[in-house]
Coordinates of N, CA, C and O in Angstrom, one line a residue:
X5 N -6.7 3.9 2.6 CA -7.0 3.8 1.4 C -6.0 4.2 0.3 O -5.9 3.8 -0.9
X6 N -5.2 5.2 0.7 CA -4.1 5.5 -0.1 C -3.1 4.5 -0.6 O -2.6 4.4 -1.6
X7 N -2.9 3.4 0.4 CA -2.2 2.4 0.0 C -2.8 1.1 -0.7 O -2.4 0.2 -0.9
X8 N -4.2 1.4 -0.8 CA -5.2 0.2 -1.4 C -4.9 0.4 -2.8 O -5.5 1.4 -3.4
X9 N -4.6 -0.6 -3.5 CA -4.4 -0.7 -4.9 C -5.8 -0.7 -5.7 O -5.8 -0.1 -6.7
X10 N -6.9 -0.9 -5.0 CA -8.2 -0.9 -5.5 C -8.8 0.5 -5.5 O -9.8 0.7 -6.3
X11 N -8.4 1.3 -4.9 CA -9.1 2.6 -4.8 C -7.9 3.8 -5.2 O -6.7 3.7 -4.9
X12 N -8.6 4.9 -5.5 CA -7.7 6.2 -5.9 C -7.8 7.1 -4.8 O -8.7 6.8 -3.9
X13 N -7.1 8.2 -4.7 CA -7.2 9.2 -3.7 C -8.4 9.9 -3.9 O -8.6 10.2 -4.9
X14 N -9.0 10.3 -2.7 CA -10.3 11.0 -2.9 C -10.0 12.5 -2.5 O -9.2 12.9 -1.8
X15 N -10.8 13.4 -3.3 CA -10.8 14.9 -3.1 C -11.3 15.2 -1.7 O -12.0 14.5 -1.0
X16 N -11.1 16.7 -1.4 CA -11.7 17.1 -0.2 C -13.2 17.1 -0.3 O -13.9 16.9 0.7
X17 N -13.7 17.4 -1.3 CA -15.3 17.2 -1.5 C -15.9 16.0 -1.3 O -16.7 15.5 -0.7
X18 N -15.0 14.9 -1.9 CA -15.4 13.7 -1.8 C -15.4 13.0 -0.4 O -16.2 12.3 0.1
X19 N -14.1 13.4 0.2 CA -14.0 13.3 1.8 C -15.4 13.5 2.4 O -15.7 12.9 3.3
X20 N -15.9 14.8 2.2 CA -17.0 15.1 3.0 C -18.4 14.3 2.7 O -18.9 13.9 3.7
X21 N -18.4 13.7 1.6 CA -19.5 12.7 1.3 C -19.1 11.4 2.2 O -19.9 10.8 2.6
X22 N -17.9 11.0 2.1 CA -17.2 10.0 2.9 C -17.5 10.0 4.4 O -18.0 8.9 4.9
X23 N -17.4 11.1 4.8 CA -17.8 11.3 6.4 C -19.1 11.1 6.6 O -19.3 10.6 7.8
X24 N -20.1 11.6 5.8 CA -21.4 11.1 6.0 C -21.8 9.7 5.9 O -22.4 9.2 6.8
X25 N -21.3 9.1 5.1 CA -21.5 7.5 4.8 C -20.8 6.8 5.9 O -21.4 5.9 6.3
X26 N -19.6 7.3 6.4 CA -19.0 6.6 7.6 C -19.7 6.7 8.7 O -19.8 5.8 9.6
X27 N -20.4 7.7 8.8 CA -21.3 7.9 10.2 C -22.4 7.1 10.1 O -23.0 6.8 11.1
X28 N -23.1 7.2 8.9 CA -24.4 6.5 8.8 C -24.4 5.7 7.3 O -24.3 6.7 6.3
X29 N -24.9 4.5 7.1 CA -25.2 3.9 5.8 C -25.7 2.7 6.1 O -25.8 2.2 7.1
X30 N -26.4 2.2 4.8 CA -26.4 3.0 3.5 C -27.5 4.0 3.6 O -28.5 4.1 4.3
X31 N -27.2 4.9 2.5 CA -28.0 6.0 2.6 C -28.1 6.4 0.9 O -27.4 6.0 0.0
X32 N -29.2 7.1 0.7 CA -29.6 7.2 -0.8 C -28.8 8.8 -0.9 O -28.4 9.3 -0.1
X33 N -28.8 9.2 -2.4 CA -28.1 10.5 -2.4 C -28.7 11.5 -1.7 O -28.1 12.6 -1.2
X34 N -29.9 11.6 -1.8 CA -30.8 12.7 -1.0 C -30.4 12.6 0.3 O -30.3 13.6 1.1
X35 N -30.4 11.5 0.9 CA -30.0 11.3 2.3 C -28.7 12.2 2.6 O -28.5 12.7 3.6
X36 N -27.6 11.9 1.6 CA -26.4 12.4 1.8 C -26.5 13.9 1.7 O -26.1 14.6 2.6
X37 N -27.2 14.3 0.8 CA -27.6 15.9 0.6 C -27.9 16.4 2.0 O -27.5 17.6 2.5
X38 N -28.9 15.8 2.6 CA -29.3 16.3 3.9 C -28.4 16.3 5.2 O -28.6 17.0 5.9
X39 N -27.5 15.6 4.9 CA -26.5 15.2 6.1 C -25.2 15.9 5.9 O -24.5 16.2 6.8
X40 N -24.9 16.2 4.8 CA -23.7 17.1 4.6 C -23.7 18.4 5.2 O -24.9 18.9 5.2
X41 N -22.6 18.9 5.3 CA -22.6 20.4 5.9 C -23.2 21.4 5.1 O -22.9 21.5 4.0
X42 N -24.2 21.8 5.9 CA -25.2 22.8 5.1 C -24.3 23.8 4.5 O -24.8 24.6 3.5
X43 N -23.3 24.4 5.0 CA -22.5 25.4 4.6 C -21.8 25.3 3.3 O -21.6 26.0 2.6
X44 N -21.9 24.0 2.9 CA -21.4 23.4 1.5 C -22.4 23.9 0.4 O -22.1 24.3 -0.8
X45 N -23.6 24.0 0.7 CA -24.8 24.4 -0.2 C -24.7 23.6 -1.3 O -25.0 24.3 -2.4
X46 N -24.6 22.1 -1.3 CA -24.8 21.4 -2.4 C -26.0 21.0 -2.8 O -26.9 20.7 -2.0
X47 N -26.2 21.0 -4.2 CA -27.5 20.4 -4.8 C -27.5 18.9 -4.8 O -26.3 18.2 -4.6
X48 N -28.5 18.2 -5.0 CA -28.5 16.8 -5.1 C -27.6 16.3 -6.4 O -26.9 15.4 -6.4
X49 N -27.7 17.2 -7.5 CA -26.8 17.1 -8.5 C -25.4 16.8 -8.2 O -24.5 16.0 -8.8
X50 N -24.9 17.7 -7.4 CA -23.5 17.8 -6.7 C -23.2 16.6 -6.0 O -22.2 15.9 -6.3
X51 N -23.7 16.1 -5.1 CA -23.7 15.0 -4.3 C -23.8 13.7 -5.4 O -22.9 12.9 -5.1
X52 N -24.7 13.6 -6.3 CA -24.6 12.6 -7.0 C -23.4 12.4 -7.9 O -22.9 11.2 -8.3
X53 N -23.0 13.5 -8.5 CA -21.6 13.5 -9.2 C -20.6 13.1 -8.3 O -19.7 12.3 -8.8
X54 N -20.5 13.6 -7.1 CA -19.4 13.1 -6.1 C -19.6 11.5 -5.8 O -18.6 10.8 -5.9
X55 N -20.8 11.3 -5.6 CA -21.0 9.7 -5.4 C -20.6 8.8 -6.6 O -20.0 7.8 -6.5
X56 N -20.6 9.5 -7.9 CA -20.3 8.9 -9.1 C -18.8 8.6 -9.2 O -18.3 7.6 -9.4
X57 N -18.2 9.7 -8.6 CA -16.6 9.6 -8.7 C -16.1 8.7 -7.7 O -15.2 7.9 -7.9
X58 N -16.9 8.8 -6.4 CA -16.4 7.7 -5.4 C -16.7 6.2 -5.8 O -16.1 5.4 -5.5
X59 N -17.8 6.1 -6.6 CA -18.0 4.5 -7.1 C -17.0 4.4 -8.1 O -16.4 3.1 -8.0
X60 N -16.5 5.2 -9.0 CA -15.6 4.9 -9.9 C -14.0 4.5 -9.2 O -13.4 3.7 -9.7
X61 N -13.9 5.4 -8.2 CA -12.6 5.2 -7.5 C -12.9 3.8 -6.3 O -11.9 3.5 -5.7
X62 N -13.9 3.4 -6.4 CA -14.2 2.1 -5.7 C -14.0 2.5 -4.1 O -13.7 1.7 -3.3
X63 N -14.2 3.7 -3.7 CA -14.3 4.2 -2.3 C -15.7 3.8 -1.7 O -15.8 3.8 -0.4
X64 N -16.9 3.8 -2.7 CA -18.2 3.4 -2.2 C -18.7 2.4 -3.1 O -18.2 2.1 -4.1
X65 N -19.6 1.9 -2.4 CA -20.6 0.6 -3.1 C -22.0 1.2 -3.2 O -22.3 2.0 -2.5
X66 N -22.8 0.6 -4.2 CA -24.3 0.9 -4.0 C -25.0 -0.5 -4.4 O -24.4 -1.4 -4.9
X67 N -26.3 -0.5 -3.9 CA -27.2 -1.4 -4.2 C -28.5 -0.9 -4.6 O -28.8 0.3 -4.2
X68 N -29.1 -1.7 -5.5 CA -30.3 -1.0 -6.1 C -31.6 -1.3 -5.0 O -31.5 -2.5 -4.4
X69 N -32.3 -0.4 -4.7 CA -33.4 -0.5 -3.7 C -34.6 0.1 -4.4 O -34.9 1.3 -4.2
X70 N -35.3 -0.7 -5.3 CA -36.3 -0.1 -5.9 C -35.9 0.8 -6.9 O -35.1 0.3 -7.7
X71 N -36.3 2.0 -7.2 CA -36.0 2.8 -8.1 C -35.0 3.6 -7.5 O -34.5 4.6 -8.2
X72 N -34.2 3.3 -6.7 CA -33.0 4.3 -6.0 C -31.7 3.6 -5.6 O -31.9 2.1 -5.6
X73 N -30.8 4.2 -5.4 CA -29.5 3.5 -5.1 C -29.2 3.9 -3.6 O -29.5 5.1 -3.2
X74 N -28.8 2.8 -2.9 CA -28.3 3.0 -1.4 C -26.7 3.0 -1.5 O -26.4 1.9 -2.0
X75 N -26.3 3.8 -1.0 CA -24.5 4.0 -1.0 C -24.0 3.6 0.5 O -24.5 4.0 1.4
X76 N -22.9 2.9 0.4 CA -22.2 2.7 1.6 C -20.8 2.7 1.3 O -20.3 2.6 0.2
X77 N -20.0 3.0 2.3 CA -18.4 3.0 2.1 C -17.8 1.6 1.8 O -18.3 0.6 2.1
X78 N -17.0 1.6 0.9 CA -16.3 0.4 0.5 C -15.0 0.2 1.3 O -14.2 -0.6 1.0
X79 N -14.6 1.3 1.7 CA -13.3 1.4 2.7 C -13.6 2.0 4.2 O -14.6 2.7 4.2
X80 N -13.0 1.3 5.0 CA -13.2 1.7 6.5 C -12.4 3.0 6.7 O -11.5 3.3 6.1
X81 N -13.1 3.9 7.6 CA -12.6 5.4 7.9 C -11.1 4.9 8.3 O -10.1 5.7 8.0
X82 N -10.8 4.1 9.3 CA -9.6 3.8 10.0 C -8.5 3.4 8.8 O -7.4 3.9 8.9
X83 N -9.0 2.7 7.9 CA -8.0 2.3 6.7 C -7.9 3.7 5.9 O -6.5 3.8 5.6
X84 N -8.6 4.5 5.7 CA -8.4 5.8 5.0 C -7.3 6.7 5.7 O -6.4 7.2 5.1
X85 N -7.9 6.9 7.1 CA -6.9 7.6 7.8 C -5.6 7.1 7.7 O -4.4 8.1 7.8
X86 N -5.3 5.9 8.2 CA -4.0 5.2 8.2 C -3.2 5.5 6.8 O -2.1 5.8 6.7
X87 N -4.0 5.3 5.5 CA -3.4 5.7 4.3 C -2.9 7.0 4.2 O -1.7 7.3 3.7
X88 N -3.8 7.9 4.6 CA -3.5 9.4 4.4 C -2.3 10.0 5.2 O -1.7 10.8 4.8
X89 N -2.5 9.4 6.4 CA -1.3 9.7 7.5 C 0.0 9.2 7.0 O 0.9 10.0 6.9
X90 N 0.0 8.0 6.3 CA 1.2 7.7 5.8 C 1.7 8.4 4.7 O 2.8 8.8 4.5
X91 N 0.8 8.8 3.8 CA 1.0 9.5 2.7 C 1.6 10.7 3.1 O 2.7 11.3 2.2
X92 N 1.0 11.4 4.1 CA 1.6 12.8 4.6 C 3.0 12.8 5.0 O 4.0 13.4 4.6
X93 N 3.2 11.7 5.9 CA 4.4 11.6 6.5 C 5.5 11.2 5.3 O 6.7 11.6 5.3
X94 N 5.2 10.3 4.5 CA 6.1 10.0 3.4 C 6.3 11.2 2.6 O 7.4 11.3 2.3
X95 N 5.5 11.9 2.3 CA 5.6 13.0 1.1 C 6.4 14.4 1.7 O 7.2 14.8 1.2
X96 N 5.9 14.6 3.0 CA 6.6 15.8 3.6 C 7.6 15.8 4.8 O 8.4 16.6 4.8
X97 N 7.8 14.4 5.2 CA 8.6 14.3 6.4 C 9.5 12.9 6.3 O 10.0 12.4 7.2
X98 N 9.7 12.5 5.0 CA 10.5 11.3 4.7 C 10.1 10.0 5.3 O 10.9 9.2 5.6
X99 N 8.9 10.0 5.6 CA 8.2 8.8 6.2 C 8.4 8.7 7.7 O 8.4 7.7 8.4
X100 N 8.9 9.8 8.5 CA 9.2 9.8 9.8 C 8.3 10.6 10.5 O 7.8 11.5 10.0
X101 N 7.9 10.0 11.8 CA 7.0 10.8 12.5 C 7.6 12.0 13.3 O 6.9 13.2 13.5
X102 N 8.8 11.8 14.0 CA 9.5 13.0 14.7 C 9.6 14.3 14.0 O 9.2 15.2 14.7
X103 N 10.0 14.3 12.6 CA 9.9 15.7 12.1 C 8.5 16.3 11.8 O 8.5 17.5 12.1
X104 N 7.4 15.5 11.7 CA 6.2 15.9 11.8 C 5.8 16.6 13.2 O 5.3 17.7 13.1
X105 N 5.9 15.9 14.2 CA 5.7 16.4 15.5 C 6.6 17.7 16.1 O 6.1 18.5 16.4
X106 N 7.9 17.5 15.6 CA 8.9 18.7 15.8 C 8.1 19.9 15.0 O 8.1 21.1 15.3
X107 N 7.7 19.8 13.7 CA 7.2 20.8 13.0 C 5.9 21.5 13.6 O 6.0 22.8 13.7
X108 N 5.3 20.6 14.0 CA 3.9 21.1 14.6 C 4.4 21.8 16.1 O 3.8 22.9 16.3
X109 N 5.3 21.2 16.8 CA 5.7 22.1 18.1 C 6.4 23.1 17.9 O 6.2 24.2 18.5
X110 N 7.3 23.4 16.7 CA 7.9 24.6 16.5 C 6.9 25.8 16.2 O 7.3 27.0 16.3
X111 N 5.8 25.5 15.7 CA 4.7 26.5 15.3 C 3.6 26.4 16.6 O 2.7 27.1 16.1
X112 N 4.0 26.0 17.6 CA 3.1 26.1 18.7 C 1.6 25.6 18.6 O 0.6 26.3 18.8
X113 N 1.7 24.6 17.6 CA 0.4 24.1 17.2 C 0.1 22.6 18.0 O -0.9 22.0 17.9
X114 N 1.0 22.6 19.1 CA 0.8 21.5 20.1 C 0.3 22.0 21.4 O 1.3 22.8 22.0
X115 N -0.8 21.7 21.9 CA -1.1 22.2 23.2 C -0.6 21.4 24.3 O -0.1 20.2 24.1
X116 N -0.5 21.9 25.6 CA -0.2 21.1 26.7 C -1.0 19.8 26.7 O -0.5 18.7 27.2
X117 N -2.2 19.7 26.6 CA -3.2 18.8 26.5 C -2.5 17.6 25.7 O -2.5 16.4 25.9
X118 N -2.1 18.2 24.2 CA -1.7 17.3 23.3 C -0.3 16.5 23.8 O -0.3 15.4 23.6
X119 N 0.4 17.3 24.5 CA 1.7 16.9 24.8 C 1.4 15.6 25.9 O 2.3 14.7 26.0
X120 N 0.5 16.1 27.0 CA 0.0 15.0 27.9 C -0.3 13.7 27.2 O -0.1 12.7 27.7
X121 N -1.1 13.9 26.2 CA -1.7 12.7 25.5 C -0.7 11.9 24.9 O -0.6 10.6 24.9
X122 N 0.3 12.7 24.2 CA 1.4 11.9 23.5 C 2.4 11.1 24.5 O 2.5 10.1 24.5
X123 N 2.6 11.9 25.6 CA 3.5 11.2 26.7 C 2.6 9.9 27.3 O 3.2 9.0 27.4
X124 N 1.4 9.9 27.5 CA 0.5 8.8 27.9 C 0.7 7.7 26.9 O 1.0 6.5 27.2
X125 N 0.4 8.0 25.7 CA 0.6 7.0 24.5 C 1.9 6.5 24.5 O 2.1 5.3 24.4
X126 N 3.0 7.3 24.6 CA 4.4 6.7 24.5 C 4.6 5.9 25.5 O 5.2 4.6 25.5
X127 N 4.2 6.2 26.9 CA 4.4 5.5 28.0 C 3.6 4.1 27.9 O 4.2 3.0 28.0
X128 N 2.2 3.9 27.3 CA 1.7 2.7 26.9 C 2.5 1.9 26.0 O 2.3 0.8 26.2
X129 N 2.9 2.4 24.9 CA 3.6 1.8 23.9 C 4.9 1.2 24.5 O 5.2 0.1 23.9
X130 N 5.4 1.8 25.5 CA 6.7 1.0 26.1 C 6.6 -0.3 27.0 O 7.4 -0.8 27.2
X131 N 5.1 -0.2 27.5 CA 4.9 -1.4 28.4 C 4.7 -2.6 27.6 O 4.4 -2.7 26.7

């Protein structure tokens, strides 16, 4: 999504709404309120504001269903993750993956399980 010229970057709060819609859609605003993390303690007005922002950013689309709107993602989660990942690497690590992995490893933020999974991935990529 970050590389998609038709959409703007979304905030952390907007991302929480997107996660709900990526999991299940189409949904009404009230459906989103009921599915978003209860710890956020959002009102329907808050969710509607976030949905409005996401509509403006073209991250979600809506359709009329009687007297209500049904919302659905206008961008795939995989597309969003790819764009945000690229943006992070470009901004903080000069577009390179190795410094990112090194940064995490130096801070003991990579577990033995992570290392095994990375090794398996690299092995599969070499084939």
